[in-house]
Amino acid sequence: MVRFGLFGAGRIGQVHAATLAAHPRAELVVVCDPMLEFAGRLADTHGAVATSDVDAVLADDTIDAIVIGSPTPTHVDLLSRAVLAGKAVLCEKPIDLDLARVDACWEQIKDVDHTVMIGFNRRFDPSFADIRSRVAAGEVGQLEQLIVISRDPEPPPAAYLAASGGLFRDMTIHDFDMVRFFLGDVVEVSATGTNLVADHVREAGDIDGAVVVLRGASGAVAQITNSRRCAFGYDQRLEAFGSTGMLTADNLRPTSVRYSGAERTEAAAPYLNFFLERYLPAYRAELDHFIGAVENGTEPSPRFADGRAALLLADAAGESMRTGSVVRLG
Amino acid sequence: MVRFGLFGAGRIGQVHAATLAAHPRAELVVVCDPMLEFAGRLADTHGAVATSDVDAVLADDTIDAIVIGSPTPTHVDLLSRAVLAGKAVLCEKPIDLDLARVDACWEQIKDVDHTVMIGFNRRFDPSFADIRSRVAAGEVGQLEQLIVISRDPEPPPAAYLAASGGLFRDMTIHDFDMVRFFLGDVVEVSATGTNLVADHVREAGDIDGAVVVLRGASGAVAQITNSRRCAFGYDQRLEAFGSTGMLTADNLRPTSVRYSGAERTEAAAPYLNFFLERYLPAYRAELDHFIGAVENGTEPSPRFADGRAALLLADAAGESMRTGSVVRLG
Amino acid sequence: MVRFGLFGAGRIGQVHAATLAAHPRAELVVVCDPMLEFAGRLADTHGAVATSDVDAVLADDTIDAIVIGSPTPTHVDLLSRAVLAGKAVLCEKPIDLDLARVDACWEQIKDVDHTVMIGFNRRFDPSFADIRSRVAAGEVGQLEQLIVISRDPEPPPAAYLAASGGLFRDMTIHDFDMVRFFLGDVVEVSATGTNLVADHVREAGDIDGAVVVLRGASGAVAQITNSRRCAFGYDQRLEAFGSTGMLTADNLRPTSVRYSGAERTEAAAPYLNFFLERYLPAYRAELDHFIGAVENGTEPSPRFADGRAALLLADAAGESMRTGSVVRLG
Amino acid sequence: MVRFGLFGAGRIGQVHAATLAAHPRAELVVVCDPMLEFAGRLADTHGAVATSDVDAVLADDTIDAIVIGSPTPTHVDLLSRAVLAGKAVLCEKPIDLDLARVDACWEQIKDVDHTVMIGFNRRFDPSFADIRSRVAAGEVGQLEQLIVISRDPEPPPAAYLAASGGLFRDMTIHDFDMVRFFLGDVVEVSATGTNLVADHVREAGDIDGAVVVLRGASGAVAQITNSRRCAFGYDQRLEAFGSTGMLTADNLRPTSVRYSGAERTEAAAPYLNFFLERYLPAYRAELDHFIGAVENGTEPSPRFADGRAALLLADAAGESMRTGSVVRLG
């Protein structure tokens, strides 16, 4: 049984709490949040204790592992303190919005024996993971083109945007990691941004749509298509095209029901609405992978360097969008 | 070049005229119909001559082959006269509505060297034909269950029904032939009829829906589902289930377009509306097969005996529906 | 919190134990099985106690509800004793294989205030339930034809068959209930059986495939297609065809991944293999419905009479198969 | 009846000859090719005469219209001579590989009353045309993102490549026109090229894959994905994503048959192999549109300016690929 402390009792903290509670080899011991009332409510639901005292959690020797689901600005501090306290850490993405702070965090933990995993949960989505392993097994021959379509149902409110770091660091960061999951090192980034969805996004100095083209070291090319609005749900698709074939992952729906009538045939329901529903199995599989790493003393994946690399791509995309030129990396 | 005379200038005659005109090795020479005006209009369209004189057509030695697309009651007479006149014959289904008349016709032609094909065009539908040949090649192992779904968009008018011979002999006859195409000889028939669609069908003493279960000599079982009304178009599907797999044929649509919006996703257009659109490639392939048989002196398929066998199944289905008991054949 | 006792620690008992353990308002208190070792292992997994003493469980006033997942021959005895002990009961299907025993059980409980639900879990499958409620809401107009396809991956072993009551009472019983779920009272049954799959089924005097046609009181017709073997997984589909449209439920797969290569395109994985995977959400929703009924004192559905009615249809199907005639009910 | 002369008896000339022969209001009068033998063979098939004398064709006052299907370098000369001779012209794409020659051609015809249509046949593909008209009708709200996937089955031989003008002018030119069909004027082009498919392409100084991102004047963004090799056939898809919904067009197959077996389910056949099969209905509809314009004296579409604009985008893509920067137009 791996004993867990959870930082953050907000939306994503609740996901992790439920996932921890359901895992047969995990025990959620303590929920820590500066808003003690929220921590208490979440802790009660899952039979844990609540606190707002970070030090107390980290000093508790019966706690093996930490899940960091608190706001992004707190990540690097909590991550390095948890590592230095000897805890295994599963940290939500992004590590931070600022590459310098990410690097400073790394300086603090790089010489410490650590088990740190970054929460790019989509690597654990059953469909994407299946494609990844089949590509690795050679089912499509040499991978040549990767198409990632990722559209949110609705743009976030202005308050969220203000702290988000912008579309590339907030939303595309998952897709950058997905590209790295398939292509490994990226050597070129070219990005196009759009403001077609919502005035409040433009007013926040952000974009609400994007196309990013990336070239991997192997020569394979990836495309990411983002939109902050999608009328028909949470649109999450992937296409891996190679020299001998193609593997695709389509969206998921709550049922397999289709309707045919005088106006249309085979109409399906809208997609599972958002990431909590769509990626719930991925959150579970992510946790399971992390627990396995803790139990076996192996290095989990994706790791700190993967979190840093995705942020680097986000910054490169921003630069490409501003300059209108390809940004070459590495 | 095979030179053709066409009997019948109605709806199905027009299909055959157009198909003949488009075939590179066929020449439509004469259109014959008692309504000379209709014959003339159709002949003009395709550069043929028109007549209402059956004998003249049959006496014309430059004519190699006859397509019979006239009303059902005229089939047996025209068929036997054409055969006796030395013509190859492609006769629309059904041969006749009365098994005794079919048998009398056979008596007239059985000892004459003849080339007679019955127009069960669905055997030539590219999807059904593909499944048939793949089943024959063993792709599903031993064929065990065949499901035929066949629904018309709308019930025919009362006048049509009065002369139709009833649902089993008019509509299901195609499906009986399809079952024989896959299962060969049928040894048991069990039928259930319904009146759920239209009062005028019930008033005509006919049914407007049916389920027929048939057992083949091999032990395989087939199901036919019919309805005289289908809100979403002309529903024509087939499922061949065997010991090692299954082959299915879905409906066809005019385009591959799908719509996703707030209410629904992947909605397609209604199906191709009716048999002229849905089975146009089948009519073409059917004619091509017949021309090949004429050119090569081989026996076309389906042949006279297949037309008789389908009618026998229709009669057996009627009997089963009336008695509530399985009818055993052969 | 509803406190549960579970009878039966076998395959289906394990499903119920896991489902109970995961339900937020259920507590699995005791597992009861004559094989105390099995009961103990299952109880340990879920933090319950184990016993082989039925009376002790029924005498425990802290236990509110009983799940009966023991072998079929024990159902009626446990069901009536549990009801008489004042427990709410969720009993696995079938109530019994013998209609007389079912009726005798009913005599014992009919005058007792009881909460009895029969485990036709497929009514709670998200896709089937969605179709059912949309049909009720008029989305397909008047329901006219229902097609239920239900094929198992592999035939059960001879030992299982010997106690199963035959295909109609063991396998088709679920489909009979599904037909009743959609059509209500059934007035005609016509059945065809086949032996195409396995010698040991024939040797057991059983069939391994069937087509059953049923007519509802409304005039609508249902078809059930069964096979004890399906090469491509557990084939569970449904089609509800009505006067204005159609709703269909397709099979489920573990991912949405499709493969395209030189030989084929859009190939998906085989289906979820068997009922534990395919119907897990249905087992959960079934339990949730039962708990709601216990909490609110309402009558759960399907109820005892539904269990009896499905068995009656199974017997009628058997009679129809033997006599070759439609069996008329009610 | 519109009387036609056809320049070019090669592969594309044969397509046009067959399409002309099948059109009820077109008459193919003469086939003109410097290889008189080829012209003769093609003319014979369709009952036309053959010649190698361009002037004679253009001087024939009984000829109303010209289809130019000869090699690209001959297009501008034939086009301007035909226009000056008073013929309506349907010219295969591209007008020329050199923008200066295109402009010089325009100088020659711009003041002459002309009917010139450029053969971007994909605008007439039933699926793409359906999406285009539904987008125009507002079915997806404001169009925001267009995804065009276009992959050939196999790379062309070196000899073809040498005269092709490169991937952007030879293959992507169709996709550039498709983007303009949906987005109208393009204001930004950004292109990435790859050499992953064949050595002989690289040796020819060409690329064999590409991703092109284009921004329209409306702000909408389009992506084109090209590959010169596709293991599973001719991959031609389109996705039009807007503020309220999405319309997609999938690939076409020869039948609707799907196979399910122990290894896979719902496997379809490979796609229609190449453009002659895939776009045959488009060639027919294109001709029909052109004939309507000739008959009615209206301007056909796409017109000369559309041919020029697509070439301009091809050149801009080439420049962007070389410089690594966005190319801004207009």
Short mmCIF file of N, CA and C in Angstrom, two decimals, chain B residues 141-269:
data_model
loop_
_atom_site.label_atom_id
_atom_site.label_comp_id
_atom_site.label_asym_id
_atom_site.label_seq_id
_atom_site.Cartn_x
_atom_site.Cartn_y
_atom_site.Cartn_z
N GLY B 141 -15.59 -18.99 -42.61
CA GLY B 141 -15.69 -20.41 -42.22
C GLY B 141 -16.98 -20.98 -42.76
N GLN B 142 -17.64 -21.79 -41.94
CA GLN B 142 -18.94 -22.36 -42.30
C GLN B 142 -20.02 -21.30 -42.07
N LEU B 143 -20.81 -21.01 -43.10
CA LEU B 143 -21.89 -20.03 -42.94
C LEU B 143 -22.98 -20.59 -42.03
N GLU B 144 -23.36 -19.84 -41.01
CA GLU B 144 -24.32 -20.36 -40.03
C GLU B 144 -25.61 -19.54 -39.95
N GLN B 145 -25.48 -18.21 -40.04
CA GLN B 145 -26.66 -17.35 -39.91
C GLN B 145 -26.59 -16.23 -40.94
N LEU B 146 -27.69 -16.05 -41.66
CA LEU B 146 -27.76 -14.98 -42.65
C LEU B 146 -28.90 -14.05 -42.27
N ILE B 147 -28.60 -12.76 -42.17
CA ILE B 147 -29.64 -11.78 -41.82
C ILE B 147 -29.81 -10.82 -42.99
N VAL B 148 -31.03 -10.79 -43.53
CA VAL B 148 -31.34 -9.91 -44.66
C VAL B 148 -32.37 -8.90 -44.19
N ILE B 149 -32.01 -7.62 -44.22
CA ILE B 149 -32.94 -6.56 -43.86
C ILE B 149 -33.29 -5.80 -45.13
N SER B 150 -34.58 -5.71 -45.42
CA SER B 150 -35.02 -5.12 -46.68
C SER B 150 -36.30 -4.34 -46.43
N ARG B 151 -36.15 -3.01 -46.43
CA ARG B 151 -37.31 -2.17 -46.14
C ARG B 151 -37.46 -1.12 -47.24
N ASP B 152 -38.67 -1.00 -47.75
CA ASP B 152 -38.96 0.02 -48.77
C ASP B 152 -39.23 1.36 -48.11
N PRO B 153 -38.99 2.45 -48.82
CA PRO B 153 -39.28 3.77 -48.23
C PRO B 153 -40.76 3.98 -47.92
N GLU B 154 -41.63 3.56 -48.86
CA GLU B 154 -43.05 3.80 -48.68
C GLU B 154 -43.85 2.67 -49.31
N PRO B 155 -45.05 2.42 -48.78
CA PRO B 155 -45.87 1.37 -49.38
C PRO B 155 -46.36 1.80 -50.76
N PRO B 156 -46.52 0.85 -51.67
CA PRO B 156 -47.04 1.18 -53.01
C PRO B 156 -48.53 1.51 -52.91
N PRO B 157 -49.08 2.14 -53.93
CA PRO B 157 -50.50 2.48 -53.91
C PRO B 157 -51.38 1.24 -54.07
N ALA B 158 -52.65 1.40 -53.78
CA ALA B 158 -53.58 0.26 -53.79
C ALA B 158 -53.61 -0.42 -55.15
N ALA B 159 -53.55 0.37 -56.23
CA ALA B 159 -53.63 -0.22 -57.57
C ALA B 159 -52.47 -1.17 -57.81
N TYR B 160 -51.29 -0.77 -57.37
CA TYR B 160 -50.12 -1.63 -57.52
C TYR B 160 -50.30 -2.90 -56.71
N LEU B 161 -50.73 -2.72 -55.46
CA LEU B 161 -50.88 -3.86 -54.56
C LEU B 161 -51.83 -4.91 -55.14
N ALA B 162 -52.90 -4.44 -55.76
CA ALA B 162 -53.92 -5.35 -56.26
C ALA B 162 -53.36 -6.37 -57.24
N ALA B 163 -52.35 -5.95 -58.00
CA ALA B 163 -51.77 -6.83 -59.02
C ALA B 163 -50.45 -7.44 -58.60
N SER B 164 -50.04 -7.18 -57.35
CA SER B 164 -48.66 -7.49 -56.95
C SER B 164 -48.46 -8.95 -56.55
N GLY B 165 -49.55 -9.62 -56.19
CA GLY B 165 -49.39 -10.99 -55.68
C GLY B 165 -49.11 -11.04 -54.20
N GLY B 166 -49.08 -9.88 -53.56
CA GLY B 166 -48.82 -9.86 -52.12
C GLY B 166 -47.35 -9.67 -51.82
N LEU B 167 -47.08 -9.24 -50.58
CA LEU B 167 -45.72 -8.88 -50.16
C LEU B 167 -44.70 -9.98 -50.45
N PHE B 168 -45.04 -11.22 -50.12
CA PHE B 168 -44.04 -12.28 -50.29
C PHE B 168 -43.63 -12.47 -51.75
N ARG B 169 -44.62 -12.39 -52.67
CA ARG B 169 -44.30 -12.62 -54.09
C ARG B 169 -43.81 -11.37 -54.80
N ASP B 170 -44.06 -10.22 -54.19
CA ASP B 170 -43.70 -8.97 -54.85
C ASP B 170 -42.39 -8.39 -54.32
N MET B 171 -42.27 -8.37 -53.00
CA MET B 171 -41.12 -7.71 -52.37
C MET B 171 -40.13 -8.72 -51.81
N THR B 172 -40.64 -9.65 -51.01
CA THR B 172 -39.75 -10.63 -50.37
C THR B 172 -39.10 -11.54 -51.41
N ILE B 173 -39.70 -11.62 -52.59
CA ILE B 173 -39.17 -12.54 -53.62
C ILE B 173 -37.68 -12.28 -53.85
N HIS B 174 -37.27 -11.00 -53.81
CA HIS B 174 -35.84 -10.67 -53.93
C HIS B 174 -35.04 -11.26 -52.77
N ASP B 175 -35.61 -11.18 -51.59
CA ASP B 175 -34.89 -11.66 -50.41
C ASP B 175 -34.85 -13.18 -50.39
N PHE B 176 -35.93 -13.83 -50.86
CA PHE B 176 -35.89 -15.29 -50.98
C PHE B 176 -34.75 -15.70 -51.92
N ASP B 177 -34.63 -14.97 -53.03
CA ASP B 177 -33.54 -15.32 -53.94
C ASP B 177 -32.18 -15.06 -53.28
N MET B 178 -32.09 -13.99 -52.51
CA MET B 178 -30.82 -13.69 -51.82
C MET B 178 -30.47 -14.82 -50.85
N VAL B 179 -31.46 -15.32 -50.12
CA VAL B 179 -31.23 -16.45 -49.21
C VAL B 179 -30.76 -17.67 -50.00
N ARG B 180 -31.40 -17.94 -51.12
CA ARG B 180 -30.98 -19.07 -51.95
C ARG B 180 -29.58 -18.85 -52.54
N PHE B 181 -29.25 -17.60 -52.83
CA PHE B 181 -27.93 -17.24 -53.36
C PHE B 181 -26.84 -17.66 -52.35
N PHE B 182 -27.16 -17.53 -51.08
CA PHE B 182 -26.17 -17.86 -50.03
C PHE B 182 -26.31 -19.28 -49.50
N LEU B 183 -27.56 -19.73 -49.33
CA LEU B 183 -27.78 -21.01 -48.64
C LEU B 183 -28.08 -22.16 -49.59
N GLY B 184 -28.37 -21.88 -50.83
CA GLY B 184 -28.79 -22.94 -51.74
C GLY B 184 -30.19 -23.41 -51.37
N ASP B 185 -30.40 -24.71 -51.43
CA ASP B 185 -31.75 -25.24 -51.19
C ASP B 185 -32.24 -24.94 -49.78
N VAL B 186 -33.50 -24.54 -49.70
CA VAL B 186 -34.14 -24.24 -48.42
C VAL B 186 -35.06 -25.39 -48.07
N VAL B 187 -35.02 -25.83 -46.80
CA VAL B 187 -35.82 -27.00 -46.40
C VAL B 187 -36.95 -26.65 -45.45
N GLU B 188 -36.91 -25.47 -44.86
CA GLU B 188 -37.97 -25.06 -43.92
C GLU B 188 -38.25 -23.58 -44.04
N VAL B 189 -39.51 -23.21 -43.98
CA VAL B 189 -39.88 -21.80 -44.02
C VAL B 189 -40.89 -21.53 -42.90
N SER B 190 -40.67 -20.44 -42.19
CA SER B 190 -41.59 -20.03 -41.13
C SER B 190 -41.76 -18.53 -41.24
N ALA B 191 -43.02 -18.07 -41.33
CA ALA B 191 -43.24 -16.65 -41.62
C ALA B 191 -44.22 -16.00 -40.67
N THR B 192 -43.95 -14.74 -40.37
CA THR B 192 -44.82 -13.91 -39.54
C THR B 192 -45.11 -12.63 -40.30
N GLY B 193 -46.38 -12.28 -40.41
CA GLY B 193 -46.73 -11.05 -41.14
C GLY B 193 -47.31 -10.02 -40.20
N THR B 194 -47.17 -8.75 -40.58
CA THR B 194 -47.73 -7.67 -39.76
C THR B 194 -48.45 -6.65 -40.63
N ASN B 195 -49.40 -5.97 -40.02
CA ASN B 195 -50.09 -4.84 -40.64
C ASN B 195 -49.96 -3.64 -39.73
N LEU B 196 -48.86 -2.92 -39.87
CA LEU B 196 -48.59 -1.80 -38.97
C LEU B 196 -48.42 -0.49 -39.73
N VAL B 197 -48.38 -0.56 -41.05
CA VAL B 197 -47.96 0.60 -41.82
C VAL B 197 -49.13 1.39 -42.41
N ALA B 198 -50.00 0.71 -43.14
CA ALA B 198 -50.99 1.47 -43.92
C ALA B 198 -52.31 0.71 -44.03
N ASP B 199 -53.39 1.43 -43.80
CA ASP B 199 -54.72 0.81 -43.88
C ASP B 199 -55.00 0.22 -45.25
N HIS B 200 -54.55 0.92 -46.30
CA HIS B 200 -54.90 0.43 -47.64
C HIS B 200 -54.24 -0.90 -47.96
N VAL B 201 -53.18 -1.21 -47.27
CA VAL B 201 -52.56 -2.53 -47.47
C VAL B 201 -53.44 -3.60 -46.83
N ARG B 202 -53.86 -3.34 -45.60
CA ARG B 202 -54.73 -4.29 -44.92
C ARG B 202 -56.03 -4.49 -45.71
N GLU B 203 -56.56 -3.38 -46.21
CA GLU B 203 -57.81 -3.48 -46.97
C GLU B 203 -57.63 -4.29 -48.26
N ALA B 204 -56.42 -4.31 -48.77
CA ALA B 204 -56.13 -5.10 -49.97
C ALA B 204 -55.91 -6.57 -49.61
N GLY B 205 -56.01 -6.90 -48.32
CA GLY B 205 -55.79 -8.28 -47.90
C GLY B 205 -54.32 -8.66 -47.86
N ASP B 206 -53.47 -7.67 -47.83
CA ASP B 206 -52.03 -7.92 -47.86
C ASP B 206 -51.43 -7.52 -46.51
N ILE B 207 -50.18 -7.90 -46.28
CA ILE B 207 -49.42 -7.47 -45.11
C ILE B 207 -48.42 -6.40 -45.54
N ASP B 208 -47.94 -5.60 -44.57
CA ASP B 208 -46.97 -4.57 -44.92
C ASP B 208 -45.66 -4.69 -44.14
N GLY B 209 -45.50 -5.81 -43.49
CA GLY B 209 -44.24 -6.11 -42.82
C GLY B 209 -44.16 -7.60 -42.60
N ALA B 210 -42.96 -8.15 -42.46
CA ALA B 210 -42.84 -9.59 -42.27
C ALA B 210 -41.48 -9.94 -41.69
N VAL B 211 -41.47 -11.05 -40.99
CA VAL B 211 -40.22 -11.70 -40.62
C VAL B 211 -40.33 -13.14 -41.11
N VAL B 212 -39.35 -13.57 -41.89
CA VAL B 212 -39.35 -14.94 -42.40
C VAL B 212 -38.06 -15.61 -41.96
N VAL B 213 -38.19 -16.82 -41.42
CA VAL B 213 -37.03 -17.60 -40.99
C VAL B 213 -36.96 -18.83 -41.88
N LEU B 214 -35.78 -19.07 -42.45
CA LEU B 214 -35.61 -20.20 -43.38
C LEU B 214 -34.40 -21.03 -42.95
N ARG B 215 -34.52 -22.33 -43.14
CA ARG B 215 -33.39 -23.20 -42.85
C ARG B 215 -32.91 -23.81 -44.16
N GLY B 216 -31.62 -23.75 -44.39
CA GLY B 216 -31.05 -24.33 -45.59
C GLY B 216 -30.70 -25.79 -45.37
N ALA B 217 -30.42 -26.49 -46.47
CA ALA B 217 -30.07 -27.90 -46.38
C ALA B 217 -28.82 -28.11 -45.54
N SER B 218 -27.95 -27.13 -45.50
CA SER B 218 -26.70 -27.23 -44.72
C SER B 218 -26.95 -27.09 -43.23
N GLY B 219 -28.15 -26.67 -42.85
CA GLY B 219 -28.44 -26.40 -41.45
C GLY B 219 -28.37 -24.92 -41.11
N ALA B 220 -27.76 -24.12 -41.98
CA ALA B 220 -27.70 -22.68 -41.73
C ALA B 220 -29.10 -22.07 -41.74
N VAL B 221 -29.27 -21.01 -40.98
CA VAL B 221 -30.58 -20.37 -40.83
C VAL B 221 -30.50 -18.95 -41.37
N ALA B 222 -31.54 -18.54 -42.09
CA ALA B 222 -31.61 -17.16 -42.60
C ALA B 222 -32.83 -16.47 -42.04
N GLN B 223 -32.70 -15.16 -41.82
CA GLN B 223 -33.82 -14.33 -41.37
C GLN B 223 -34.01 -13.22 -42.38
N ILE B 224 -35.26 -12.98 -42.74
CA ILE B 224 -35.58 -11.84 -43.60
C ILE B 224 -36.49 -10.89 -42.81
N THR B 225 -36.14 -9.62 -42.79
CA THR B 225 -37.00 -8.63 -42.16
C THR B 225 -37.46 -7.65 -43.23
N ASN B 226 -38.77 -7.53 -43.40
CA ASN B 226 -39.33 -6.63 -44.41
C ASN B 226 -40.22 -5.58 -43.77
N SER B 227 -40.19 -4.40 -44.36
CA SER B 227 -41.22 -3.41 -44.03
C SER B 227 -41.52 -2.62 -45.30
N ARG B 228 -42.78 -2.26 -45.46
CA ARG B 228 -43.18 -1.46 -46.62
C ARG B 228 -42.95 0.03 -46.36
N ARG B 229 -42.45 0.38 -45.20
CA ARG B 229 -42.18 1.79 -44.93
C ARG B 229 -40.88 1.90 -44.14
N CYS B 230 -40.04 2.86 -44.52
CA CYS B 230 -38.81 3.12 -43.79
C CYS B 230 -38.54 4.62 -43.86
N ALA B 231 -38.63 5.26 -42.72
CA ALA B 231 -38.57 6.72 -42.67
C ALA B 231 -37.26 7.28 -43.20
N PHE B 232 -36.18 6.49 -43.11
CA PHE B 232 -34.85 7.03 -43.42
C PHE B 232 -34.32 6.53 -44.77
N GLY B 233 -35.23 6.03 -45.62
CA GLY B 233 -34.80 5.66 -46.97
C GLY B 233 -34.99 4.19 -47.25
N TYR B 234 -34.27 3.70 -48.20
CA TYR B 234 -34.39 2.33 -48.70
C TYR B 234 -33.35 1.50 -47.97
N ASP B 235 -33.81 0.71 -47.01
CA ASP B 235 -32.91 0.05 -46.06
C ASP B 235 -32.59 -1.36 -46.56
N GLN B 236 -31.38 -1.56 -47.01
CA GLN B 236 -30.97 -2.80 -47.66
C GLN B 236 -29.65 -3.27 -47.07
N ARG B 237 -29.74 -4.19 -46.13
CA ARG B 237 -28.51 -4.65 -45.48
C ARG B 237 -28.43 -6.17 -45.45
N LEU B 238 -27.24 -6.66 -45.20
CA LEU B 238 -27.04 -8.10 -45.19
C LEU B 238 -25.92 -8.43 -44.21
N GLU B 239 -26.10 -9.51 -43.48
CA GLU B 239 -25.08 -9.98 -42.54
C GLU B 239 -24.91 -11.47 -42.70
N ALA B 240 -23.68 -11.88 -43.03
CA ALA B 240 -23.36 -13.30 -43.19
C ALA B 240 -22.43 -13.70 -42.07
N PHE B 241 -22.97 -14.50 -41.14
CA PHE B 241 -22.24 -14.88 -39.93
C PHE B 241 -21.82 -16.33 -40.03
N GLY B 242 -20.54 -16.59 -39.80
CA GLY B 242 -20.06 -17.95 -39.90
C GLY B 242 -19.20 -18.36 -38.73
N SER B 243 -18.63 -19.54 -38.84
CA SER B 243 -17.89 -20.11 -37.71
C SER B 243 -16.63 -19.34 -37.37
N THR B 244 -16.04 -18.62 -38.32
CA THR B 244 -14.80 -17.91 -38.03
C THR B 244 -14.89 -16.40 -38.24
N GLY B 245 -16.05 -15.89 -38.65
CA GLY B 245 -16.14 -14.45 -38.84
C GLY B 245 -17.47 -14.03 -39.43
N MET B 246 -17.55 -12.78 -39.79
CA MET B 246 -18.80 -12.20 -40.28
C MET B 246 -18.49 -11.18 -41.36
N LEU B 247 -19.33 -11.15 -42.39
CA LEU B 247 -19.25 -10.10 -43.40
C LEU B 247 -20.59 -9.38 -43.43
N THR B 248 -20.54 -8.06 -43.44
CA THR B 248 -21.77 -7.28 -43.47
C THR B 248 -21.74 -6.28 -44.62
N ALA B 249 -22.92 -5.97 -45.14
CA ALA B 249 -23.06 -4.90 -46.13
C ALA B 249 -24.02 -3.87 -45.57
N ASP B 250 -23.58 -2.65 -45.54
CA ASP B 250 -24.39 -1.56 -45.00
C ASP B 250 -25.09 -0.83 -46.16
N ASN B 251 -25.93 0.13 -45.81
CA ASN B 251 -26.61 0.92 -46.83
C ASN B 251 -25.65 1.88 -47.54
N LEU B 252 -26.08 2.40 -48.66
CA LEU B 252 -25.27 3.35 -49.44
C LEU B 252 -25.88 4.74 -49.35
N ARG B 253 -25.02 5.75 -49.42
CA ARG B 253 -25.47 7.13 -49.39
C ARG B 253 -24.84 7.89 -50.56
N PRO B 254 -25.43 9.01 -50.91
CA PRO B 254 -24.91 9.73 -52.09
C PRO B 254 -23.52 10.32 -51.86
N THR B 255 -23.16 10.63 -50.63
CA THR B 255 -21.83 11.17 -50.36
C THR B 255 -21.30 10.53 -49.08
N SER B 256 -20.05 10.87 -48.75
CA SER B 256 -19.45 10.38 -47.51
C SER B 256 -19.49 11.44 -46.41
N VAL B 257 -20.30 12.46 -46.60
CA VAL B 257 -20.30 13.59 -45.67
C VAL B 257 -20.99 13.24 -44.35
N ARG B 258 -20.41 13.71 -43.25
CA ARG B 258 -20.98 13.55 -41.90
C ARG B 258 -20.99 14.90 -41.21
N TYR B 259 -22.04 15.13 -40.44
CA TYR B 259 -22.19 16.40 -39.73
C TYR B 259 -22.12 16.20 -38.22
N SER B 260 -21.37 17.04 -37.55
CA SER B 260 -21.34 17.06 -36.09
C SER B 260 -21.71 18.44 -35.59
N GLY B 261 -22.64 18.51 -34.66
CA GLY B 261 -23.04 19.79 -34.10
C GLY B 261 -23.44 19.60 -32.65
N ALA B 262 -24.04 20.63 -32.08
CA ALA B 262 -24.33 20.61 -30.65
C ALA B 262 -25.29 19.49 -30.27
N GLU B 263 -26.15 19.09 -31.19
CA GLU B 263 -27.17 18.10 -30.87
C GLU B 263 -26.74 16.68 -31.19
N ARG B 264 -25.84 16.54 -32.15
CA ARG B 264 -25.50 15.19 -32.61
C ARG B 264 -24.15 15.22 -33.30
N THR B 265 -23.56 14.04 -33.47
CA THR B 265 -22.28 13.94 -34.17
C THR B 265 -22.35 12.87 -35.24
N GLU B 266 -21.54 13.07 -36.28
CA GLU B 266 -21.38 12.07 -37.36
C GLU B 266 -22.67 11.72 -38.07
N ALA B 267 -23.60 12.64 -38.11
CA ALA B 267 -24.86 12.37 -38.79
C ALA B 267 -24.63 12.32 -40.30
N ALA B 268 -25.14 11.26 -40.94
CA ALA B 268 -25.02 11.11 -42.39
C ALA B 268 -26.35 11.42 -43.04
N ALA B 269 -26.32 11.50 -44.35
CA ALA B 269 -27.54 11.75 -45.12
C ALA B 269 -28.42 10.50 -45.11
#
